[in-house]
mmCIF file with all atom_site columns, C-alpha atoms in Angstrom:
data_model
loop_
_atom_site.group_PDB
_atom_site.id
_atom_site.type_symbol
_atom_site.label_atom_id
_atom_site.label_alt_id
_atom_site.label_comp_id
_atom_site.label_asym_id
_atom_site.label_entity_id
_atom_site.label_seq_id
_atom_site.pdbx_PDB_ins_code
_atom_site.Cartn_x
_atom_site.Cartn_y
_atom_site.Cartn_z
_atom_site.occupancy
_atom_site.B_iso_or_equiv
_atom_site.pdbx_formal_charge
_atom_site.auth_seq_id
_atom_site.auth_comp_id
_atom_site.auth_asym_id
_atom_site.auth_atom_id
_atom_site.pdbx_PDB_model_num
ATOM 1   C CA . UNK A 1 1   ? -67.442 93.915 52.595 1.00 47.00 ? 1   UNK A CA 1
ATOM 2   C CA . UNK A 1 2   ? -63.609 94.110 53.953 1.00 48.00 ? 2   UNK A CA 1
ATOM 3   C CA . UNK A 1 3   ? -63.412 90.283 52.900 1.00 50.00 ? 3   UNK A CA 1
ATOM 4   C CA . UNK A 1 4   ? -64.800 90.944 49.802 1.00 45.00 ? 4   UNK A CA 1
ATOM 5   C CA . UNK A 1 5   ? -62.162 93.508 49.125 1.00 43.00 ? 5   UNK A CA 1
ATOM 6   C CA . UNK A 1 6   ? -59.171 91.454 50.243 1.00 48.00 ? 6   UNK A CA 1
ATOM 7   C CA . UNK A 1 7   ? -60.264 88.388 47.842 1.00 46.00 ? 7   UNK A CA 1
ATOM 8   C CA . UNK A 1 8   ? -60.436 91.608 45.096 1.00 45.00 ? 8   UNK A CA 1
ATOM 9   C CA . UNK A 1 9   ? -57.276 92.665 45.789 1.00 47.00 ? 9   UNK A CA 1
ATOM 10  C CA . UNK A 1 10  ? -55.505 89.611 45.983 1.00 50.00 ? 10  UNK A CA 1
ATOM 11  C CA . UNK A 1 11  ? -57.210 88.665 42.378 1.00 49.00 ? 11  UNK A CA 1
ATOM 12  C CA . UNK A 1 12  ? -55.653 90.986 40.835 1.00 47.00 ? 12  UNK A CA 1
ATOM 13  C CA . UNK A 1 13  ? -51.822 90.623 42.056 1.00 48.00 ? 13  UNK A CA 1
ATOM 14  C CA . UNK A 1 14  ? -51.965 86.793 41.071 1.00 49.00 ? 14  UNK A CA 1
ATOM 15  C CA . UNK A 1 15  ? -53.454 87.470 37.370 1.00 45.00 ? 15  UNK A CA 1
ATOM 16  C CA . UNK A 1 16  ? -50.305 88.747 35.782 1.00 49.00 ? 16  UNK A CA 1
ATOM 17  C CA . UNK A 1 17  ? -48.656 85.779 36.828 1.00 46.00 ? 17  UNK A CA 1
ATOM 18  C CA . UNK A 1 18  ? -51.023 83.467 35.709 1.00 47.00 ? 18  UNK A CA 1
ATOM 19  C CA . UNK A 1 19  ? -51.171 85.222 31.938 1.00 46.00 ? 19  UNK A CA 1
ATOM 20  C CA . UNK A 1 20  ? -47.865 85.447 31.352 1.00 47.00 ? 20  UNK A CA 1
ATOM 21  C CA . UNK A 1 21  ? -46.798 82.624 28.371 1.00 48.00 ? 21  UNK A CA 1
ATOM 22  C CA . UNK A 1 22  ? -43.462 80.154 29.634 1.00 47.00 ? 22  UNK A CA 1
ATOM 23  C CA . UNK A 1 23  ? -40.243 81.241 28.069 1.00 48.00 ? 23  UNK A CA 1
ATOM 24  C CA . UNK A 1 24  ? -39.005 78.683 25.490 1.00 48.00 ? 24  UNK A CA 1
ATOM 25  C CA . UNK A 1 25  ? -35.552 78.498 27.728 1.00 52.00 ? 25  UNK A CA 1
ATOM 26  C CA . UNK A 1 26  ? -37.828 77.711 30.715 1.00 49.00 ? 26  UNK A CA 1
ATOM 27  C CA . UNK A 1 27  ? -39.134 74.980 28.668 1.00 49.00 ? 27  UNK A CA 1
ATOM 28  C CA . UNK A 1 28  ? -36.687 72.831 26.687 1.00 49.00 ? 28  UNK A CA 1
ATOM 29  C CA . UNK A 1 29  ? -38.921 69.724 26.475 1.00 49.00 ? 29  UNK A CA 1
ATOM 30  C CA . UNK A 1 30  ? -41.832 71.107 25.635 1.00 48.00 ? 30  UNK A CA 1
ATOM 31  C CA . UNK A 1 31  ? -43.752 72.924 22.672 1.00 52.00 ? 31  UNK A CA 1
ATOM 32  C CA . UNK A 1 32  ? -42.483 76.302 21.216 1.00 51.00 ? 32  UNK A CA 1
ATOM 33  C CA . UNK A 1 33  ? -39.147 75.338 21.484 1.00 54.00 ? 33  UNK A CA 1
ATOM 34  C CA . UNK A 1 34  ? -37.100 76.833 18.809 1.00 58.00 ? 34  UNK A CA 1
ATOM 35  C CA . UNK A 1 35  ? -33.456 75.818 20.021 1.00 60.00 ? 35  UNK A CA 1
ATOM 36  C CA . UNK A 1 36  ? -31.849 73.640 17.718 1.00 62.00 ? 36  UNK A CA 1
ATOM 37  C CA . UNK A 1 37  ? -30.526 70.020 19.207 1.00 61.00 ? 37  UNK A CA 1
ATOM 38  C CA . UNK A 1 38  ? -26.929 69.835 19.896 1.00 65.00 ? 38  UNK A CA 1
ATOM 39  C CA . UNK A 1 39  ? -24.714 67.064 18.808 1.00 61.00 ? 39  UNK A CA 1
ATOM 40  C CA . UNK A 1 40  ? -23.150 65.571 21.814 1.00 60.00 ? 40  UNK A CA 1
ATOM 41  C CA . UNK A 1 41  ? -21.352 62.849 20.609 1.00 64.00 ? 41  UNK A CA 1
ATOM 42  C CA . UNK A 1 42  ? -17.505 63.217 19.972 1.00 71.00 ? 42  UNK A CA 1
ATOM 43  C CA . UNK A 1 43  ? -15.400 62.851 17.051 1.00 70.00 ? 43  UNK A CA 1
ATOM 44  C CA . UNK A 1 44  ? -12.618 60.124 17.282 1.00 73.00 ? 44  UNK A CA 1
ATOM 45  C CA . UNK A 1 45  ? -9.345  61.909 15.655 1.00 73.00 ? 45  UNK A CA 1
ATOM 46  C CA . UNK A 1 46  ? -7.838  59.677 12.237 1.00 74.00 ? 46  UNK A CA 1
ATOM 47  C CA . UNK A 1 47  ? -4.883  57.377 13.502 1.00 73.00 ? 47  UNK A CA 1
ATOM 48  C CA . UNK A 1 48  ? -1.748  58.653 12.581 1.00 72.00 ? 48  UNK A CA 1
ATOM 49  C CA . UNK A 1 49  ? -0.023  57.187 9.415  1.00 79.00 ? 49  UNK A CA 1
ATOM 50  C CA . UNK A 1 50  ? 2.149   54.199 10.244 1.00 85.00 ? 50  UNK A CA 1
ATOM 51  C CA . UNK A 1 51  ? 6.001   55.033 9.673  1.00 91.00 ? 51  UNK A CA 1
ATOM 52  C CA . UNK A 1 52  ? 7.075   52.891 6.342  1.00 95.00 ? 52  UNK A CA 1
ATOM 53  C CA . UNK A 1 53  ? 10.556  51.796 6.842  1.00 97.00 ? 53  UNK A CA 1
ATOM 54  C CA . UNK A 1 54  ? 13.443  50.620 3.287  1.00 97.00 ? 54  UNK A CA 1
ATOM 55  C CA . UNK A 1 55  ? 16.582  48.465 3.691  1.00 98.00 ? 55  UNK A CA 1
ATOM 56  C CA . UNK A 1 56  ? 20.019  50.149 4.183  1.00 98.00 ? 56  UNK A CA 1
ATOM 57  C CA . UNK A 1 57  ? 17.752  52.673 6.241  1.00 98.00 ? 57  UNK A CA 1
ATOM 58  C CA . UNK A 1 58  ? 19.532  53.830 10.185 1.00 98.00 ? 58  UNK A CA 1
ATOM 59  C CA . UNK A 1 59  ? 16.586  53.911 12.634 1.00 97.00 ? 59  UNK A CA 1
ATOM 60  C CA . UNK A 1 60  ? 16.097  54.460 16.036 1.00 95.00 ? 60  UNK A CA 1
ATOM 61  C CA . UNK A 1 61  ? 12.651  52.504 17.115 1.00 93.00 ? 61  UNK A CA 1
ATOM 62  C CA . UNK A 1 62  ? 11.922  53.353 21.142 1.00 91.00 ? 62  UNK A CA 1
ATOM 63  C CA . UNK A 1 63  ? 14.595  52.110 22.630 1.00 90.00 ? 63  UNK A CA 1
ATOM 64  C CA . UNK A 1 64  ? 16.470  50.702 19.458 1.00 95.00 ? 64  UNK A CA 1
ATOM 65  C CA . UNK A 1 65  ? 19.018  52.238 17.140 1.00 97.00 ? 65  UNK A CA 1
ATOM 66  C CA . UNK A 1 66  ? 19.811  49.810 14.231 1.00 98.00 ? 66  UNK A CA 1
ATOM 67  C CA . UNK A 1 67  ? 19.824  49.569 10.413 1.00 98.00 ? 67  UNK A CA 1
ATOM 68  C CA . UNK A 1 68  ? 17.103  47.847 8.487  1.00 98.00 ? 68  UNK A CA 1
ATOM 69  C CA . UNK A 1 69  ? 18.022  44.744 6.804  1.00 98.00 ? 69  UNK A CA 1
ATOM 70  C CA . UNK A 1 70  ? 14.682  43.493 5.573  1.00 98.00 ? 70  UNK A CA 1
ATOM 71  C CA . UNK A 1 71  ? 10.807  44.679 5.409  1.00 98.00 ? 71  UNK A CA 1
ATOM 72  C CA . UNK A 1 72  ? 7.548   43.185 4.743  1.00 96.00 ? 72  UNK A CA 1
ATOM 73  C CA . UNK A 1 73  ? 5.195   44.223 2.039  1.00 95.00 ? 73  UNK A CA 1
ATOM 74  C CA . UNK A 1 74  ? 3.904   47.342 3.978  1.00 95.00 ? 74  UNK A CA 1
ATOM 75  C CA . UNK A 1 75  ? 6.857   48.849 4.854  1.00 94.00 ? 75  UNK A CA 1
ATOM 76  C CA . UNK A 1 76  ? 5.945   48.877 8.272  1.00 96.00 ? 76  UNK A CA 1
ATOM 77  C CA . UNK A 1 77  ? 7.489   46.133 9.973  1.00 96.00 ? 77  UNK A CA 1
ATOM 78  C CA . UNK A 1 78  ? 11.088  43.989 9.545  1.00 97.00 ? 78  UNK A CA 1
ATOM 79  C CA . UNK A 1 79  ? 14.442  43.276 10.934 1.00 98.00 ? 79  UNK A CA 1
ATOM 80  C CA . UNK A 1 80  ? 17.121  45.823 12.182 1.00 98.00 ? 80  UNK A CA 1
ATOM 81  C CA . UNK A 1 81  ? 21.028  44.915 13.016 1.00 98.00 ? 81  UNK A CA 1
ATOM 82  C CA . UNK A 1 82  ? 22.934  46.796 15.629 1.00 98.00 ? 82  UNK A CA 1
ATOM 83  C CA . UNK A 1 83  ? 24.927  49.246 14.328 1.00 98.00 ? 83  UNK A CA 1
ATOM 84  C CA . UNK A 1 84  ? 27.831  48.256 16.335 1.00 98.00 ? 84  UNK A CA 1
ATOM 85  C CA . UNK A 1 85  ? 29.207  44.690 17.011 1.00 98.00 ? 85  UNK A CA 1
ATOM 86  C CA . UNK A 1 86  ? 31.890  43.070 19.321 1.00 98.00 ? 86  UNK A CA 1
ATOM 87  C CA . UNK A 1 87  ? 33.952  40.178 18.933 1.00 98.00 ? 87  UNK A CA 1
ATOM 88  C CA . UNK A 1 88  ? 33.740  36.781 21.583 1.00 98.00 ? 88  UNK A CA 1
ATOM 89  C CA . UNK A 1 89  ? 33.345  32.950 22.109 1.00 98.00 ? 89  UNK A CA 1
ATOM 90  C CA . UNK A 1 90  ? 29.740  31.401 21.645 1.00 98.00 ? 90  UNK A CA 1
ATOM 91  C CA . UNK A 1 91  ? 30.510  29.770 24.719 1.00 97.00 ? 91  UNK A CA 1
ATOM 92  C CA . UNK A 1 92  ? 32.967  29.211 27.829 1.00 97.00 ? 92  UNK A CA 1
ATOM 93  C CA . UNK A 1 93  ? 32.691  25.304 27.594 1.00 95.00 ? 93  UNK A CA 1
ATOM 94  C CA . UNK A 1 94  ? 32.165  22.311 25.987 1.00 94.00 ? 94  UNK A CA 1
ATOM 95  C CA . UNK A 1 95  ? 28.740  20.780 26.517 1.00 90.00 ? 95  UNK A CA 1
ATOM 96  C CA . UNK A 1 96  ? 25.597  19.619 24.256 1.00 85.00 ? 96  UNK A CA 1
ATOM 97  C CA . UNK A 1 97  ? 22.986  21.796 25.414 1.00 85.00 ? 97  UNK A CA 1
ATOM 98  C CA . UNK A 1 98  ? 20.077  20.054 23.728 1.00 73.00 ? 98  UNK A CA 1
ATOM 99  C CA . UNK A 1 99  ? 20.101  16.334 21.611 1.00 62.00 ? 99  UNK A CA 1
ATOM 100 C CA . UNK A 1 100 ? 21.761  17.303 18.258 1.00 50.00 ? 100 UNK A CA 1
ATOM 101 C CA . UNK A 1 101 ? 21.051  20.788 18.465 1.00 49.00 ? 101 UNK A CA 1
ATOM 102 C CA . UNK A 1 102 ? 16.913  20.048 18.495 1.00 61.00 ? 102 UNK A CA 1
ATOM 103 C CA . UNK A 1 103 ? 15.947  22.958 20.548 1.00 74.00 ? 103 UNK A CA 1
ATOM 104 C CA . UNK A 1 104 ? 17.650  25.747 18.020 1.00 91.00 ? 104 UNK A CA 1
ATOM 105 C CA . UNK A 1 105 ? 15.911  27.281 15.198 1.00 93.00 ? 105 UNK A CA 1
ATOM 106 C CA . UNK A 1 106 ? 17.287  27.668 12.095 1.00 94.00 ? 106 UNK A CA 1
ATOM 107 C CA . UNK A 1 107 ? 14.975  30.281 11.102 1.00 96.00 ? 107 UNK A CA 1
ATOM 108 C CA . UNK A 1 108 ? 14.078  31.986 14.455 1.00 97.00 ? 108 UNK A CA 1
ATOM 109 C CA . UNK A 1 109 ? 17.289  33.720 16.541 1.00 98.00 ? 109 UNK A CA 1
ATOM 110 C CA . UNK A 1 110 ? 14.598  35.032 19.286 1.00 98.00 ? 110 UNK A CA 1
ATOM 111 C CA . UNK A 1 111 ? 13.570  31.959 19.584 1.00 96.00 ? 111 UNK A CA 1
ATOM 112 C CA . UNK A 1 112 ? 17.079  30.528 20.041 1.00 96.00 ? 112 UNK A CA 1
ATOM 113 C CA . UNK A 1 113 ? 17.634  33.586 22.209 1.00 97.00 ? 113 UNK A CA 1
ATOM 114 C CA . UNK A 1 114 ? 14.845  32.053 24.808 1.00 95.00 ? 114 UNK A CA 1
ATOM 115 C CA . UNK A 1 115 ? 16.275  29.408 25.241 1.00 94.00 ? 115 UNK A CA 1
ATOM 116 C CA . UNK A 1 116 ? 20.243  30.429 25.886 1.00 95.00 ? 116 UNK A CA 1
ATOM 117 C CA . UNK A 1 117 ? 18.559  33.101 28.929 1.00 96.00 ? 117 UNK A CA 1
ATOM 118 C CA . UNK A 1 118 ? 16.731  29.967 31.083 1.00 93.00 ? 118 UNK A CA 1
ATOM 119 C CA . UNK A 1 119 ? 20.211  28.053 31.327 1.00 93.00 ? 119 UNK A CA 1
ATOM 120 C CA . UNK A 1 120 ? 21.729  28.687 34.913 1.00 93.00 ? 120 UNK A CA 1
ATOM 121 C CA . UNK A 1 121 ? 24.566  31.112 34.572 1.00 96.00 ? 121 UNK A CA 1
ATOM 122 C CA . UNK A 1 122 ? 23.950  31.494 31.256 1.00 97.00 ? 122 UNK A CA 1
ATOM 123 C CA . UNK A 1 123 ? 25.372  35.204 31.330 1.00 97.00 ? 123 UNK A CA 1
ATOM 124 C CA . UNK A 1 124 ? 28.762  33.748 32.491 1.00 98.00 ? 124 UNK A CA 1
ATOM 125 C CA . UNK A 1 125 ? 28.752  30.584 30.196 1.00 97.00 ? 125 UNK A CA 1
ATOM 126 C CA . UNK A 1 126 ? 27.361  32.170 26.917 1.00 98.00 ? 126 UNK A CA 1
ATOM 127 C CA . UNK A 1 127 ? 29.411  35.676 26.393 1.00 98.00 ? 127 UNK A CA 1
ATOM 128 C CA . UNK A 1 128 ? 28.009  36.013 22.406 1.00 98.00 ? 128 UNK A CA 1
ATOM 129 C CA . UNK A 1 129 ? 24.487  35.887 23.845 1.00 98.00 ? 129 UNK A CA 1
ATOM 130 C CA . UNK A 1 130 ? 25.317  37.750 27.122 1.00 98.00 ? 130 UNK A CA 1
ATOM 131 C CA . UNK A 1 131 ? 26.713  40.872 24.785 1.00 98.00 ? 131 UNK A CA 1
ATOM 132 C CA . UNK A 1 132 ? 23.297  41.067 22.559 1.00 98.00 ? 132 UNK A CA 1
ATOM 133 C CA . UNK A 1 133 ? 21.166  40.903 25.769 1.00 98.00 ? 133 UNK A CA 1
ATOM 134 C CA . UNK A 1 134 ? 22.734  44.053 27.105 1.00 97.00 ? 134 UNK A CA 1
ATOM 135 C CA . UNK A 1 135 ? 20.987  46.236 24.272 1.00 97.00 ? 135 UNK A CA 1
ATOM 136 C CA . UNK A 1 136 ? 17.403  44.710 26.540 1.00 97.00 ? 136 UNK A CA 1
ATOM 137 C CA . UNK A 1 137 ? 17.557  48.088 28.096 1.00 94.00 ? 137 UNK A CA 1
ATOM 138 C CA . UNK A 1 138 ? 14.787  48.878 30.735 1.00 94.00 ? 138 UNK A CA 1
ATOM 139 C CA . UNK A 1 139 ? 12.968  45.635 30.393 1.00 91.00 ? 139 UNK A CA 1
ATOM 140 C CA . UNK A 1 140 ? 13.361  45.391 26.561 1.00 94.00 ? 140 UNK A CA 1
ATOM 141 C CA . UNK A 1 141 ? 13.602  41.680 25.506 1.00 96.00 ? 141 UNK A CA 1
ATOM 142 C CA . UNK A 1 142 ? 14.362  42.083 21.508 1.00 97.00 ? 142 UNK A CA 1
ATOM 143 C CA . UNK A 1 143 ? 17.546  41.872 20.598 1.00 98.00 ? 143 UNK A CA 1
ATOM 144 C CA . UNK A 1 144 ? 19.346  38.457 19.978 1.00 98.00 ? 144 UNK A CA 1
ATOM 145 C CA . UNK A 1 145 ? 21.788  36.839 17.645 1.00 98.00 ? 145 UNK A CA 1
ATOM 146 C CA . UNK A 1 146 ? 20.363  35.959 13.918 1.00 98.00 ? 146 UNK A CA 1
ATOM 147 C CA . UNK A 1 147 ? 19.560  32.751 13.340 1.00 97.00 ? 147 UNK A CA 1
ATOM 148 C CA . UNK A 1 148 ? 21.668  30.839 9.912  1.00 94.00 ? 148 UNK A CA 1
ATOM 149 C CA . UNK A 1 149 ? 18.573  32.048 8.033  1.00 96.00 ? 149 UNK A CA 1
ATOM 150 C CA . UNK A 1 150 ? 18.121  35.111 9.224  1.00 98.00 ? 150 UNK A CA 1
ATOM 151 C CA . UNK A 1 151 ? 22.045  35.935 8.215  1.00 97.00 ? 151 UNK A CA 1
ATOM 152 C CA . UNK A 1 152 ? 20.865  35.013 4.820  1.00 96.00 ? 152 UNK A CA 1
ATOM 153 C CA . UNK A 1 153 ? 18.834  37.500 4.732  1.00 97.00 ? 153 UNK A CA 1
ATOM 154 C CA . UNK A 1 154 ? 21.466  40.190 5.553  1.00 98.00 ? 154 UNK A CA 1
ATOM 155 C CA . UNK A 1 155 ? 23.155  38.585 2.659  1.00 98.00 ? 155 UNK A CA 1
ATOM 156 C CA . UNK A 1 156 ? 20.488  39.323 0.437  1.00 97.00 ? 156 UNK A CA 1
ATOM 157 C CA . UNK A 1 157 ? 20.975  42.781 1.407  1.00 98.00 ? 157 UNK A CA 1
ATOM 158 C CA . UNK A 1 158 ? 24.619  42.854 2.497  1.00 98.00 ? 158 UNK A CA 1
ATOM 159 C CA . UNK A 1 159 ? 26.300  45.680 -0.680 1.00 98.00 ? 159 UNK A CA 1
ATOM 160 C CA . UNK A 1 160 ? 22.984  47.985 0.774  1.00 98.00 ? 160 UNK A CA 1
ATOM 161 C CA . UNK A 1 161 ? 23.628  47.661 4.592  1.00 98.00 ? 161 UNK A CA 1
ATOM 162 C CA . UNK A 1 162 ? 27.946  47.895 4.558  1.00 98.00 ? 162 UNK A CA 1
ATOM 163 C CA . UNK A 1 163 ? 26.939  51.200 1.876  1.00 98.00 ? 163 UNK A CA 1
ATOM 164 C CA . UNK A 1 164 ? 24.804  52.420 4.382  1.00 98.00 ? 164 UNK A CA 1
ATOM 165 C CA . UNK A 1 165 ? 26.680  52.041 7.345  1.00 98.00 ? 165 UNK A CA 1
ATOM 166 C CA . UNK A 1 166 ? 29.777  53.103 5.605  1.00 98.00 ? 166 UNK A CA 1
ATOM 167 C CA . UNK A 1 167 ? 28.411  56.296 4.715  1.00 98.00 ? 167 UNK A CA 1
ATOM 168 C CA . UNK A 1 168 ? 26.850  56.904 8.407  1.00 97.00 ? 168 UNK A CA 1
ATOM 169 C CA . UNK A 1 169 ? 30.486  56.348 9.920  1.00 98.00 ? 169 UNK A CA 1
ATOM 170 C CA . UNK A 1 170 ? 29.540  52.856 11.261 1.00 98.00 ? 170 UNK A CA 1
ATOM 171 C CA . UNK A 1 171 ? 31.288  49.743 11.358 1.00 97.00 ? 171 UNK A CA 1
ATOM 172 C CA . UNK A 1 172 ? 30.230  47.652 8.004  1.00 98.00 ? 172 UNK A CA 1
ATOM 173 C CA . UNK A 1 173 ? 29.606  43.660 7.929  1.00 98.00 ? 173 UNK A CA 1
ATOM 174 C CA . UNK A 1 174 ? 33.171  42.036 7.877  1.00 98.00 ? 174 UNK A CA 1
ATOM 175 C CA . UNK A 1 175 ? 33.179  40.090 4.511  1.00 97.00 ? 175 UNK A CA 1
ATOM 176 C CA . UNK A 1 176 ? 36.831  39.134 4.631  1.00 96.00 ? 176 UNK A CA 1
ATOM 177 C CA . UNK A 1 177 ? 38.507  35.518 4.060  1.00 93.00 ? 177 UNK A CA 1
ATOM 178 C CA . UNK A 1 178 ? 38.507  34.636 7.289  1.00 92.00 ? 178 UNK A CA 1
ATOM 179 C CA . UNK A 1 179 ? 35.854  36.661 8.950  1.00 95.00 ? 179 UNK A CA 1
ATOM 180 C CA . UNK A 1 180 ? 32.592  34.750 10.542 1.00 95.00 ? 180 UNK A CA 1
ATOM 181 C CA . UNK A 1 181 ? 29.995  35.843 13.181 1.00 97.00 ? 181 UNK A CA 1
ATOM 182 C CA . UNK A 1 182 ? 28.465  33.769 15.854 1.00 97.00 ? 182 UNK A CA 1
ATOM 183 C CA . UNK A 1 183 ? 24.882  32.474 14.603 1.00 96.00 ? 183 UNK A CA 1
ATOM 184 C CA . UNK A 1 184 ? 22.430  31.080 17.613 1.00 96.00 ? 184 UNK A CA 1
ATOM 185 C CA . UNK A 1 185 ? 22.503  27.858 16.125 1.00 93.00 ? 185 UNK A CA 1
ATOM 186 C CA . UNK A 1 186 ? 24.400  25.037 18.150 1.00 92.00 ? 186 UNK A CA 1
ATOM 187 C CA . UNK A 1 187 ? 25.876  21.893 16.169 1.00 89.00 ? 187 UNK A CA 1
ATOM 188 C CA . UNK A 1 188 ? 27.216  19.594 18.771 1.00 87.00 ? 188 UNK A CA 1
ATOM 189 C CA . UNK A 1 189 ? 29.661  19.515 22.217 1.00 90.00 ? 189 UNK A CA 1
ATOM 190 C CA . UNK A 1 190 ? 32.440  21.570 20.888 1.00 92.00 ? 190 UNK A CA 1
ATOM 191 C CA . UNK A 1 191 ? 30.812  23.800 18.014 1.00 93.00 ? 191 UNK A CA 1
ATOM 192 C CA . UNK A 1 192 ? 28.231  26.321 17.000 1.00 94.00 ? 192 UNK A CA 1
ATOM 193 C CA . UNK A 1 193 ? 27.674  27.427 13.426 1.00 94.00 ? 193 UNK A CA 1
ATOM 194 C CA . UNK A 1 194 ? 29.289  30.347 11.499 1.00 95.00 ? 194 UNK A CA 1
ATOM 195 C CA . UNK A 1 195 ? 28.088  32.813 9.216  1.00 96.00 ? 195 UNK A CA 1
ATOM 196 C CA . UNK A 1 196 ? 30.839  34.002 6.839  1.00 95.00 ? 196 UNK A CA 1
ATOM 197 C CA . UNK A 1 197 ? 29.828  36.626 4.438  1.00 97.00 ? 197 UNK A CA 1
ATOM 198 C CA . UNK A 1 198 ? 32.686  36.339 1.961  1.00 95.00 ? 198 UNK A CA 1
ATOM 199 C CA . UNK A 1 199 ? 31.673  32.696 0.986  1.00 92.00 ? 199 UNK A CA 1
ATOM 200 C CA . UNK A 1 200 ? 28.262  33.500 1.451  1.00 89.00 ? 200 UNK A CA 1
ATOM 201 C CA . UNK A 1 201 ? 27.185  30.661 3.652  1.00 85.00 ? 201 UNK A CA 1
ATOM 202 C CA . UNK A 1 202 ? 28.090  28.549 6.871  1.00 84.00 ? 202 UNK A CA 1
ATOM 203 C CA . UNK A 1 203 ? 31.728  28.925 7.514  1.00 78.00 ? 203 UNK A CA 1
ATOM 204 C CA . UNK A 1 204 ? 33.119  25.804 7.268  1.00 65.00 ? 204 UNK A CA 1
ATOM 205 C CA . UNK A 1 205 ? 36.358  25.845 9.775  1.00 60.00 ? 205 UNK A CA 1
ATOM 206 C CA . UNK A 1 206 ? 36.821  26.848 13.584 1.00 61.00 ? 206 UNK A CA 1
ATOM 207 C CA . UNK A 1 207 ? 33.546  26.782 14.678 1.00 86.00 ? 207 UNK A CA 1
ATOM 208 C CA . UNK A 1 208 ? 34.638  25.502 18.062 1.00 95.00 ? 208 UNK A CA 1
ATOM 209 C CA . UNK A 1 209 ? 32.173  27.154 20.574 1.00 96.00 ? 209 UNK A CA 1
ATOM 210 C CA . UNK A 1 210 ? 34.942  28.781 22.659 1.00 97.00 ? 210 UNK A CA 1
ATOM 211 C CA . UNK A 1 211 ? 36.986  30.329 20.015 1.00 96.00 ? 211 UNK A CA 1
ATOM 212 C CA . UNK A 1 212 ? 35.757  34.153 19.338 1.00 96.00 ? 212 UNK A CA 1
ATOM 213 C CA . UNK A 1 213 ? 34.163  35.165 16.086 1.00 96.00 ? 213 UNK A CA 1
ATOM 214 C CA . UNK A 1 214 ? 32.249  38.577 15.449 1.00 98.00 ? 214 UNK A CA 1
ATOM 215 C CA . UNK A 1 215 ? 28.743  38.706 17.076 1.00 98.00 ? 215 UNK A CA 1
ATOM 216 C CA . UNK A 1 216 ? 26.133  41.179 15.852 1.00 98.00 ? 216 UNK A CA 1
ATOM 217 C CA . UNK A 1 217 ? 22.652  41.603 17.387 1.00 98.00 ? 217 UNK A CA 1
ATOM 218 C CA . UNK A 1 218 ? 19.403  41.339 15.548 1.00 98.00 ? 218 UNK A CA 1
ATOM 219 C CA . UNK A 1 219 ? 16.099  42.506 16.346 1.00 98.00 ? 219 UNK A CA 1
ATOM 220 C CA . UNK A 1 220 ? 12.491  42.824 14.551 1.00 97.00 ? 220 UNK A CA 1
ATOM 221 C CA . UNK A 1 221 ? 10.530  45.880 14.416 1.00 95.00 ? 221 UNK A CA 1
#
């Protein structure tokens, strides 16, 4: 009888338990659960608008301050000048560097610019070169000096840029008589061409590699 009324007793304090419905929170997976799914997956943000860049226009780009002497159809991407420039000799000797000139562009300064930094010494022997490299701040490699085409380009340009740097209280293009800057083009032993802006194409006297014209560095963007 005192078993009978343990297995009584003990019948009644596990009933509640067993009656009692699961809590929808208890029970995610399962039926009777109201919660509504949550979205885990995460929005990417829009990219930013590319900056859009016009000619004549003073930018500074990272490391680069310059002046914009030519874009592409988007805006977004061109060349820049320095806005300062310096004047000395394409080079400290006579010698042909390559056969006739064959390893300089006409078209790409960079390029040009390559070539000029794996010569030996070439800081010592090649002071035009020597003066654009030290914009290459902090392991930049951009700037060089512009190619014959790419000072064609500036001409294109040329009544824009001098207004423009004019107006900022920098140094314009030097379009006199006898003014010419250094392209990265060589021609032979003894000379390198010239860019002069008042004829509007190669200079045509003293282009004797150690004689000092004005040199003005180029890079793209």
């Amino acid at each position: 009888m005192k078993r009978l009324l343990i297995l009584f007793i003990s019948a009644l304090l596990i009933l509640p338990y067993s009656c009692t419905k699961p809590s929808p929170n208890n029970n995610p997976g399962g039926e009777g659960n109201d919660q509504e799914p949550q979205d885990t997956s995460e929005v990417t943000p829009p990219e930013p608008p590319q900056a859009t860049y016009s000619i004549g226009e003073i930018v500074e780009i990272g490391l680069s301050k310059g002046i914009v002497v030519s874009v592409d159809t988007t805006g977004t991407h061109g060349l820049m000048i320095s806005l300062d420039e310096t004047i000395a000799a394409w080079s400290t000797e006579h010698a042909m560097l390559t056969d006739m000139g064959g390893e300089f562009s006409h078209s790409d300064g960079y390029s040009n610019m390559q070539y000029i930094k794996s010569l030996e010494n070439w800081k010592e022997l090649y002071p035009a070169f020597a003066w654009c490299d030290q914009k290459n701040v902090l392991g930049l490699n951009a700037w060089y000096i512009p190619s014959l085409d790419e000072f064609e380009i500036i001409n294109t340009s040329l009544e824009v840029i001098n207004e423009s740097l004019s107006e900022a209280g920098f140094q314009p293009l030097a379009t006199g008589a006898n003014d010419s800057y250094w392209t990265s083009v060589e021609v032979g032993v003894q000379s390198a061409y010239a860019y002069s802006f008042y004829y509007g194409e190669i200079a045509s006297y003293d282009l004797d590699k150690m004689n000092e014209h004005y040199v003005r560095a180029m890079r793209s963007f």
